[in-house]
Tab-separated table of C-alpha atoms and ligand atoms in Angstrom:
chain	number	residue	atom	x	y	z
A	1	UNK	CA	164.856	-10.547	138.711
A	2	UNK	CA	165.546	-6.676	137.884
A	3	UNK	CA	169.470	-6.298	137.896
A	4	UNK	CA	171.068	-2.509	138.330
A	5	UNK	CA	173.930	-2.211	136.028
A	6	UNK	CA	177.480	-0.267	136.930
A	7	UNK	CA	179.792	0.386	134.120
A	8	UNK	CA	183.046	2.530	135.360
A	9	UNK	CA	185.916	1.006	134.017
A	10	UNK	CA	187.205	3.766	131.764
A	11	UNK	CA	185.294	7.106	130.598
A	12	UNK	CA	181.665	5.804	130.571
A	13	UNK	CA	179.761	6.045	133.476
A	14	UNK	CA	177.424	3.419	132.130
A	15	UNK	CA	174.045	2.759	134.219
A	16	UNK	CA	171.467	0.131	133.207
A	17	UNK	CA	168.243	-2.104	134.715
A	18	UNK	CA	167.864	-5.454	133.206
A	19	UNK	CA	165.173	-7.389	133.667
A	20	UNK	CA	165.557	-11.146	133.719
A	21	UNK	CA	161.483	-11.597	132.426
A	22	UNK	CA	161.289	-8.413	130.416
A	23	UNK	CA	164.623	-7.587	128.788
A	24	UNK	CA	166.151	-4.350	129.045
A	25	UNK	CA	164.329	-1.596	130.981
A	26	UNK	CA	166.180	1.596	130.770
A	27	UNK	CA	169.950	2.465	130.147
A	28	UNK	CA	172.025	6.217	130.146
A	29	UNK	CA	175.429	6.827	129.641
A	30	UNK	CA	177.588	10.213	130.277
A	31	UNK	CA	180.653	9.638	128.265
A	32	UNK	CA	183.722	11.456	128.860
A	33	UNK	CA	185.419	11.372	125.894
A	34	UNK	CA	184.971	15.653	125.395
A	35	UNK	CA	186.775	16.122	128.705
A	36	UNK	CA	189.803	13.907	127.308
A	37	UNK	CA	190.152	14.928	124.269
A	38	UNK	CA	192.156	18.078	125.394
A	39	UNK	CA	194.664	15.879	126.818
A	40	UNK	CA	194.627	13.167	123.773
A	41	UNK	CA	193.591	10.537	125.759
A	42	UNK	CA	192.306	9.444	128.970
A	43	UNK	CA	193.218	10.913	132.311
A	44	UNK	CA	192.795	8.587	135.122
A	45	UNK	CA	192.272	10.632	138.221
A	46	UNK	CA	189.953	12.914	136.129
A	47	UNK	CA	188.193	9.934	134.976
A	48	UNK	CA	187.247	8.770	138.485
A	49	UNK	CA	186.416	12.527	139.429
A	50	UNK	CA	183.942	12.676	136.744
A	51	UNK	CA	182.411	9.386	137.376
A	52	UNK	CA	182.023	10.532	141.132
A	53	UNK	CA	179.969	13.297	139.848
A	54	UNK	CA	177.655	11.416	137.252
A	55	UNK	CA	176.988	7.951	138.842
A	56	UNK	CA	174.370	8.794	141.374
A	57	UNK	CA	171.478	11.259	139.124
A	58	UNK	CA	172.458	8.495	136.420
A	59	UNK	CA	171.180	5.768	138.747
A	60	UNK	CA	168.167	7.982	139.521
A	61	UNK	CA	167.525	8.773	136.106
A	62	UNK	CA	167.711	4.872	134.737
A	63	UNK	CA	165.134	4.547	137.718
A	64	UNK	CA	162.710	7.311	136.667
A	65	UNK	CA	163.243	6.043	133.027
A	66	UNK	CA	161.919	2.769	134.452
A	67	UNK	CA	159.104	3.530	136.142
A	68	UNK	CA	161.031	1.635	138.990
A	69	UNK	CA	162.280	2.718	142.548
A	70	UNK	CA	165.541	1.400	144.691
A	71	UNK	CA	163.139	-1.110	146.918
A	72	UNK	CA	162.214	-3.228	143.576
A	73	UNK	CA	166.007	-4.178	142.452
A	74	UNK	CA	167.136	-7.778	142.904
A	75	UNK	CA	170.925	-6.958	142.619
A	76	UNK	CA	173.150	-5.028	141.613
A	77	UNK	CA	176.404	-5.761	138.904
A	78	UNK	CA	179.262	-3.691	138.559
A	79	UNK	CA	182.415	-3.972	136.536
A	80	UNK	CA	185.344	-5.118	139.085
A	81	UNK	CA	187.740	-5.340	136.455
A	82	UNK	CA	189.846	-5.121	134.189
A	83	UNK	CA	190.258	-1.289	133.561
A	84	UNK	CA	191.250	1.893	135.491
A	85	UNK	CA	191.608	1.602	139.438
A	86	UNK	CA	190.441	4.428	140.775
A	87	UNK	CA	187.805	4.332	138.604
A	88	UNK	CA	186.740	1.270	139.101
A	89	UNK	CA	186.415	1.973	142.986
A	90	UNK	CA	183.742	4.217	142.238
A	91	UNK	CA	181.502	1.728	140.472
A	92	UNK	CA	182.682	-0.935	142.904
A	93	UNK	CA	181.716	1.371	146.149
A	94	UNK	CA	178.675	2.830	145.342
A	95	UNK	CA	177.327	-0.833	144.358
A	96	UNK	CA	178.721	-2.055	147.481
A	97	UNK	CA	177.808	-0.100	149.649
A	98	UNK	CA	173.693	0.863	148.146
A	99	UNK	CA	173.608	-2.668	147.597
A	100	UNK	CA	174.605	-3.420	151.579
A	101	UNK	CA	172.329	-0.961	152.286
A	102	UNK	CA	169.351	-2.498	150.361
A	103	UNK	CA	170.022	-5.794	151.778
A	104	UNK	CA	170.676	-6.960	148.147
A	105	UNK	CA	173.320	-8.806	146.075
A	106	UNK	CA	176.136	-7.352	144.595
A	107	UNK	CA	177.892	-8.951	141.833
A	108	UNK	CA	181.343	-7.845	140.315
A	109	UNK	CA	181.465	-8.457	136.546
A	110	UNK	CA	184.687	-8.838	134.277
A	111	UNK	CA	184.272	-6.145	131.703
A	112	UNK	CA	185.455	-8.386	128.674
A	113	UNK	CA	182.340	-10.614	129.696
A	114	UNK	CA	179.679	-7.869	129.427
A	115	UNK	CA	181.098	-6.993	126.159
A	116	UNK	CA	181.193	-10.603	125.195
A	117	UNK	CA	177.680	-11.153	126.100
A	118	UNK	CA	176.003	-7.633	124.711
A	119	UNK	CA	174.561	-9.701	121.569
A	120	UNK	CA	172.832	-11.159	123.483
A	121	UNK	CA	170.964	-8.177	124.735
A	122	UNK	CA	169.091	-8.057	120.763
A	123	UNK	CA	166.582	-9.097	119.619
A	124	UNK	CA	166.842	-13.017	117.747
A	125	UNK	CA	170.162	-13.348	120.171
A	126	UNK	CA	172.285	-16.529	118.756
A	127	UNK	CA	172.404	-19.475	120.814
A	128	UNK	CA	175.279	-20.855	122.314
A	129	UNK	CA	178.350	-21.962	121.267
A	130	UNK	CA	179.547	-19.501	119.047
A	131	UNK	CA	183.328	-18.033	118.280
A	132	UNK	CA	183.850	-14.455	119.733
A	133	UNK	CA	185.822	-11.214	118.715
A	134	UNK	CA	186.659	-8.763	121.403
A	135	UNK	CA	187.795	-5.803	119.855
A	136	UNK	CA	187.944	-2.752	122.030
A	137	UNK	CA	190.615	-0.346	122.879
A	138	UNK	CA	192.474	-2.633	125.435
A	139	UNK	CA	191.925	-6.062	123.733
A	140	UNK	CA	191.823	-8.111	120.558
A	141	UNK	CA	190.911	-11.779	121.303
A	142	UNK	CA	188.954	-14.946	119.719
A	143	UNK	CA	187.120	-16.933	122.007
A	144	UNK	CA	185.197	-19.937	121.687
A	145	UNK	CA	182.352	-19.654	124.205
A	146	UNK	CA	180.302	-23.077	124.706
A	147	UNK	CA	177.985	-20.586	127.785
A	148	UNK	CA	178.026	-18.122	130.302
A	149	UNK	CA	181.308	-18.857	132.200
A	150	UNK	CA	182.882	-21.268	129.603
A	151	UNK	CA	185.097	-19.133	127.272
A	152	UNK	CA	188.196	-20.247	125.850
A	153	UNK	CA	190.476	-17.907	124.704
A	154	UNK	CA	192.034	-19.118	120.663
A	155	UNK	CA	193.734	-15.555	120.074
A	156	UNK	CA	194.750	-12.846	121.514
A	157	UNK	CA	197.350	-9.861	120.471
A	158	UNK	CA	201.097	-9.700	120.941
A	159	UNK	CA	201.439	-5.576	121.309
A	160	UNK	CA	198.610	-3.403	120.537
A	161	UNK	CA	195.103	-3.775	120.407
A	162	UNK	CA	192.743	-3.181	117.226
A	163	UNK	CA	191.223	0.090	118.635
A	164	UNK	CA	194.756	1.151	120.298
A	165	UNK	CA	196.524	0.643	116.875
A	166	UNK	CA	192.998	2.839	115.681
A	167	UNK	CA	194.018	5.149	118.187
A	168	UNK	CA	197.764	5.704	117.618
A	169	UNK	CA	197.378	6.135	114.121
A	170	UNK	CA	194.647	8.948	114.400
A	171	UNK	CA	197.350	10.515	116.391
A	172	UNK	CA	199.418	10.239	113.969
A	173	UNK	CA	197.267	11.441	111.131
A	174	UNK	CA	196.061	14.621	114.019
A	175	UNK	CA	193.220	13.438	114.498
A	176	UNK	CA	191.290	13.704	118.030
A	177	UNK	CA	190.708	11.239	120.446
A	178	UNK	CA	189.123	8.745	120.535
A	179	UNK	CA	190.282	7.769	117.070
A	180	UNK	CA	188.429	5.206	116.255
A	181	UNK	CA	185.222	7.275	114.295
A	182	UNK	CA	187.781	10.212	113.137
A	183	UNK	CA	190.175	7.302	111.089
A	184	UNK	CA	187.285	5.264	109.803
A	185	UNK	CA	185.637	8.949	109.152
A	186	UNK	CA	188.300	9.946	107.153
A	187	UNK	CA	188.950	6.349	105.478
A	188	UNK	CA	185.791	6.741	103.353
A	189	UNK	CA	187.720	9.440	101.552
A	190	UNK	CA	191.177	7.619	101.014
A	191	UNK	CA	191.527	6.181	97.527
A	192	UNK	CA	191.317	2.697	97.028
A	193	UNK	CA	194.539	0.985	96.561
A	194	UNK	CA	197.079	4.525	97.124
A	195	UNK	CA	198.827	2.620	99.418
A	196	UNK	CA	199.521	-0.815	100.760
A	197	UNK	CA	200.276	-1.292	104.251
A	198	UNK	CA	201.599	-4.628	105.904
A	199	UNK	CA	198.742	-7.592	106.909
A	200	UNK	CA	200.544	-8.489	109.656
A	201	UNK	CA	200.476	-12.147	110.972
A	202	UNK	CA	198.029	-13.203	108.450
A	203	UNK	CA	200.221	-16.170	107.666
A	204	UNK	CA	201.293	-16.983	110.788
A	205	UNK	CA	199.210	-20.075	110.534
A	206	UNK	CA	197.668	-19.008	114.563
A	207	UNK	CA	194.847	-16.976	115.969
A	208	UNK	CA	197.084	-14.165	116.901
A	209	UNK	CA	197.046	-10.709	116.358
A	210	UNK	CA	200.115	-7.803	116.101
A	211	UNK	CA	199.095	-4.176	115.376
A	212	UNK	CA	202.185	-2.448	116.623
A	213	UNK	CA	204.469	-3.019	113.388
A	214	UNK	CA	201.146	-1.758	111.146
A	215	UNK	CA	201.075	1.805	113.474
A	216	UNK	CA	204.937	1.812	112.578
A	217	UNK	CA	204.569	1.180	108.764
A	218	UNK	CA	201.984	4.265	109.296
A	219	UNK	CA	204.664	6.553	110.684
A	220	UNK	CA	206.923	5.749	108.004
A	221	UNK	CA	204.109	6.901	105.068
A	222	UNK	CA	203.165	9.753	107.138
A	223	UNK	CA	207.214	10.705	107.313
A	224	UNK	CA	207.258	10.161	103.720
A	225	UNK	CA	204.596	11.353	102.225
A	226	UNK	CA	203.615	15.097	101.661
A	227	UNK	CA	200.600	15.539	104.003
A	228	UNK	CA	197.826	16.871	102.992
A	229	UNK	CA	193.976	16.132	103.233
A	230	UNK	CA	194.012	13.385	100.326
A	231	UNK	CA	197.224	11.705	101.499
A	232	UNK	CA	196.058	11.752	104.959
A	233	UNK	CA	192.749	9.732	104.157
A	234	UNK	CA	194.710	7.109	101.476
A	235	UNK	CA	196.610	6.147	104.876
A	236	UNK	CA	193.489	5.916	106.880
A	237	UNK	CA	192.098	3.966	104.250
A	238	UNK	CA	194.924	1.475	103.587
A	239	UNK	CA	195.330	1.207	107.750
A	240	UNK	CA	191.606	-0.104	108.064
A	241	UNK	CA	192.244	-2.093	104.659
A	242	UNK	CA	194.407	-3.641	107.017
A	243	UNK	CA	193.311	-4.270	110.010
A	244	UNK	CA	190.203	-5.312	108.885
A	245	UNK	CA	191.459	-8.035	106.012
A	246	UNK	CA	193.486	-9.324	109.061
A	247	UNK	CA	190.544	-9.679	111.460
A	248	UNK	CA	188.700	-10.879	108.715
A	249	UNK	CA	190.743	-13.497	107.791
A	250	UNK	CA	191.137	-14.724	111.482
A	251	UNK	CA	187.423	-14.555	112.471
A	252	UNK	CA	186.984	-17.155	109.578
A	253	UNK	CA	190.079	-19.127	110.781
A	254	UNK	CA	188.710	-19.840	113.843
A	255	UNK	CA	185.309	-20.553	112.851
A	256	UNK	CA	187.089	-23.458	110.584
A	257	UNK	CA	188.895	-24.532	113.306
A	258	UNK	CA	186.063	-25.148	115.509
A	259	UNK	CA	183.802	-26.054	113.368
A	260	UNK	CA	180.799	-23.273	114.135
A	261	UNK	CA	178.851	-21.349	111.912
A	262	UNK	CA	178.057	-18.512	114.245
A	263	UNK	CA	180.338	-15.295	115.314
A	264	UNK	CA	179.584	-12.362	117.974
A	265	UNK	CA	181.474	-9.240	117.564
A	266	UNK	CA	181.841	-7.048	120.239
A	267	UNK	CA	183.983	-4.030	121.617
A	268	UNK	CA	184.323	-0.587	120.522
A	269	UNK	CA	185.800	-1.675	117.142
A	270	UNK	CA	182.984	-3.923	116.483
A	271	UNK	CA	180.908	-0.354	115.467
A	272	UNK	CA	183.512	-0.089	112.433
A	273	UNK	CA	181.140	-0.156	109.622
A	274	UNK	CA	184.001	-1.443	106.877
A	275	UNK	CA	184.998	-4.330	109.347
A	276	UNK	CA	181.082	-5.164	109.614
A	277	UNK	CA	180.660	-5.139	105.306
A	278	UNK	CA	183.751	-7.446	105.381
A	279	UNK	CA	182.537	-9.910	108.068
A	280	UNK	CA	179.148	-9.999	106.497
A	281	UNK	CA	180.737	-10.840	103.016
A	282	UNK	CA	183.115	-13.629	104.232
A	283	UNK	CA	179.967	-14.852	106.985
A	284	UNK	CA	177.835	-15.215	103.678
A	285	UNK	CA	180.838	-16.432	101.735
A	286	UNK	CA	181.120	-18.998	103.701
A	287	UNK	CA	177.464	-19.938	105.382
A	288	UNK	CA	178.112	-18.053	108.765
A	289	UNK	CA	176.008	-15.554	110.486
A	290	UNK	CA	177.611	-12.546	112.503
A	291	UNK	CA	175.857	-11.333	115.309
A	292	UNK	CA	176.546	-7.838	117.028
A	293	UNK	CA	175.032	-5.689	119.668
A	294	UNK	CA	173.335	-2.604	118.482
A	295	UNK	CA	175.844	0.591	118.041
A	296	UNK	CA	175.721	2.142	121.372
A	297	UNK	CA	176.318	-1.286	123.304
A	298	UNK	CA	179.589	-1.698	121.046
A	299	UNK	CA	181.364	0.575	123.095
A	300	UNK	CA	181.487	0.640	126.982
A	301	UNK	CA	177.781	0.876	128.438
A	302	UNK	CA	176.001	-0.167	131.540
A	303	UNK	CA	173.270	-2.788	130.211
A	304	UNK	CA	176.106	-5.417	129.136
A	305	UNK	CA	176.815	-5.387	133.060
A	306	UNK	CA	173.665	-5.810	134.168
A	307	UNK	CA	173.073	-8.715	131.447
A	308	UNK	CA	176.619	-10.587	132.182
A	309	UNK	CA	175.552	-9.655	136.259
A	310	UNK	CA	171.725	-11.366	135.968
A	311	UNK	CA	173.253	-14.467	133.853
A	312	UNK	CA	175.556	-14.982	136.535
A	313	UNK	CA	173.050	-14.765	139.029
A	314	UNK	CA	170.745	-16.964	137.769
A	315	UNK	CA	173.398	-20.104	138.196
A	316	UNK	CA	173.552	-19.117	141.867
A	317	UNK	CA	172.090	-20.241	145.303
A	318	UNK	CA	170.386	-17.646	147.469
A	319	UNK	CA	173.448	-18.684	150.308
A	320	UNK	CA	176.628	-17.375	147.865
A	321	UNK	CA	175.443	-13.761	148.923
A	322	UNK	CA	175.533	-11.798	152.114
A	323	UNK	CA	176.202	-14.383	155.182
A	324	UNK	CA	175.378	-17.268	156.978
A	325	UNK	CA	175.653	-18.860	160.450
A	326	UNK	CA	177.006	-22.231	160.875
A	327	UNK	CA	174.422	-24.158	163.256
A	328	UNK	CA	176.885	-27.124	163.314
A	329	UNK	CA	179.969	-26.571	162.927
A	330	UNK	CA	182.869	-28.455	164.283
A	331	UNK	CA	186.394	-26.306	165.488
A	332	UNK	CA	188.533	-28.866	164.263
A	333	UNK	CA	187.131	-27.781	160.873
A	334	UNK	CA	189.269	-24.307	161.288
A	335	UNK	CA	192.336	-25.487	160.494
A	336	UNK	CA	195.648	-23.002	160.994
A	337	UNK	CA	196.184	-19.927	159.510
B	1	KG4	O1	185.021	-1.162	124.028
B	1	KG4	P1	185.500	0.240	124.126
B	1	KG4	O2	184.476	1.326	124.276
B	1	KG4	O3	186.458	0.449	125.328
B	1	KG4	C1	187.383	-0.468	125.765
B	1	KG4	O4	186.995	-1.340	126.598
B	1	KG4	O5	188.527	-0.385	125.251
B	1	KG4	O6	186.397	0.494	122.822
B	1	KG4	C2	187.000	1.725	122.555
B	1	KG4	C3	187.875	1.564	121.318
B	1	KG4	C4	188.719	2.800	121.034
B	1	KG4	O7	190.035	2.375	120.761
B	1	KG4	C5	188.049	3.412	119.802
B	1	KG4	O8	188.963	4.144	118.997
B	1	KG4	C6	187.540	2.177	119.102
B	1	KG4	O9	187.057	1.351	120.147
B	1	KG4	N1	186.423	2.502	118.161
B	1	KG4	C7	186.495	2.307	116.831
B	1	KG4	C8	185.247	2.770	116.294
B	1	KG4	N2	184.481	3.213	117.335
B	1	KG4	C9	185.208	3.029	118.466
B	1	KG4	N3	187.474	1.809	116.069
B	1	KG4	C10	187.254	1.764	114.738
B	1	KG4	N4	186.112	2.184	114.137
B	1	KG4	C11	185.090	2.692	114.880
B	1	KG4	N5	183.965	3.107	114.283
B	2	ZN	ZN1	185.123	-1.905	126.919
């Protein structure tokens, strides 16, 4: 089965063609984040705009790319949620409607489950059950997932996200959007030990997360620090010190507390290189394997909605899609309304 894959949920118009018997066929991407920058963050109805623009000759190109035309796709997936609405709508119509118009499935796909599932996508993918971090811009959260479909969620975050706290603080230090790359960019030149920020929650003896209180410990050191280029990068340094002891330490919490040997990491965050070297250490520490998708699918990307789209698919009868007539059917059966 040869899935189409619609990523819109954000600022990455994401397009991809999975292929149920031979694995990923072709994937592009337009990313946004140059046209946002100017504002310091994303701007919704520009957002959808651009994704108007880029969605269709991305389609075409995935297709040229893979040697494939319209007439041999299965079905189509498309993120329905969660993430911005308008654009959203644009992913969500133009699979619609070309999929109505093909006379083919379309699926909607939540967005935290194609970045849940994007390990999969490699090479050597780990069998299931394993414990998950989701760390992206709008979410930190542990799952334990026993398959597609069964996920059960062990943490999540009070205030902030991981890559919002990432975010806010590259603000802070005036850095450009998205923050992320600039802090852990400028991290590598921070001394170690300068400064010590809070852990927080590391004790609090749950999954949870809380990066709001660490963003305002970074105000305070920027406010009372002189700022320059070295003290700038000993607070990038000591943030990520932070943030990644903490999700550290609770990745290996909740392997112990469900007793599995294997974690997935996934989400923008999951490409910070220090939070990968600490993961492996503790994984090897302990006898536990981390598993994560390659760079590019860390972030948002159409070929983790075509994956989480065809795996969905695949549990499905022919009869959940399009329509069917009713050759018996009784009118006592209606009910009221
Ligand atoms: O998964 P994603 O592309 O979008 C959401 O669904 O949120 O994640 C984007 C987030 C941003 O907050 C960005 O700053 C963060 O991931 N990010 C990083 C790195 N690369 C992206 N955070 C820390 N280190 C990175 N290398
Ligand atoms: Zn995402």
């Amino acid at each position: 089965m040869i899935v189409l894959g619609i990523e819109t949920s954000c600022d990455e118009t994401g397009i991809a063609l999975y292929d149920t018997e031979a694995g990923l066929l072709a994937h592009a991407l337009h990313s946004q984040v140059k046209m946002h920058a100017e504002y310091g963050g994303v701007v919704p109805e520009l957002a959808s705009r651009d994704h108007i623009r880029r969605i269709l000759p991305l389609v075409e190109a995935v297709l040229r790319d893979a040697g494939k035309t319209l007439r041999e796709i299965h079905a189509i997936a498309y993120t329905q949620g969660p993430g911005l609405a308008g654009a959203l709508l644009v992913g969500t119509s133009v699979a619609e409607s070309l999929a109505f118009a093909l006379g083919i499935p379309a699926i909607g796909v939540h967005h935290l489950e194609g970045h849940l599932l994007a390990p999969l996508l490699e090479e050597n993918p780990p069998p299931f059950p394993f414990v998950a971090l989701l760390v992206s811009g709008g979410h930190t959260q542990l799952m334990r997932v026993s398959g597609i479909g069964r996920y059960e969620l062990l943490g999540d975050t009070l205030d902030d996200a991981a890559g919002e706290a990432f975010d806010k603080t590259a603000k802070l230090l005036g850095l450009p959007y998205p923050g992320g790359p600039e802090v852990a960019k400028l991290a590598e030149r921070g001394k170690p030990g300068a400064l010590k920020l809070p852990r927080p929650m590391l004790n609090s003896g749950d999954l949870n997360f809380s990066f709001s209180g660490l963003k305002t410990a970074v105000l305070t050191a920027v406010n009372s620090a002189e700022m320059n280029e070295q003290s700038r990068a000993d607070i990038a340094r000591a943030f990520q010190e932070s943030v990644v002891e903490v999700l550290t330490a609770k990745c290996l919490a909740a392997l112990q507390q469900c007793g599995m040997e294997r974690l997935i990491v996934s989400g923008g965050v999951g490409a910070n290189q220090r939070l990968r070297e600490s993961l492996g250490n503790t994984a090897c520490e302990h006898g536990c394997e981390v598993f994560y998708p390659r760079l590019e699918f860390c972030t948002d990307n159409g070929a983790m909605i075509a994956f989480a789209g065809a795996m969905r698919l695949q549990g499905r009868k022919a009869e959940d899609y399009g329509f069917t007539v009713r050759p018996r059917w009784d009118l006592a059966e209606l009910g009221a309304q």
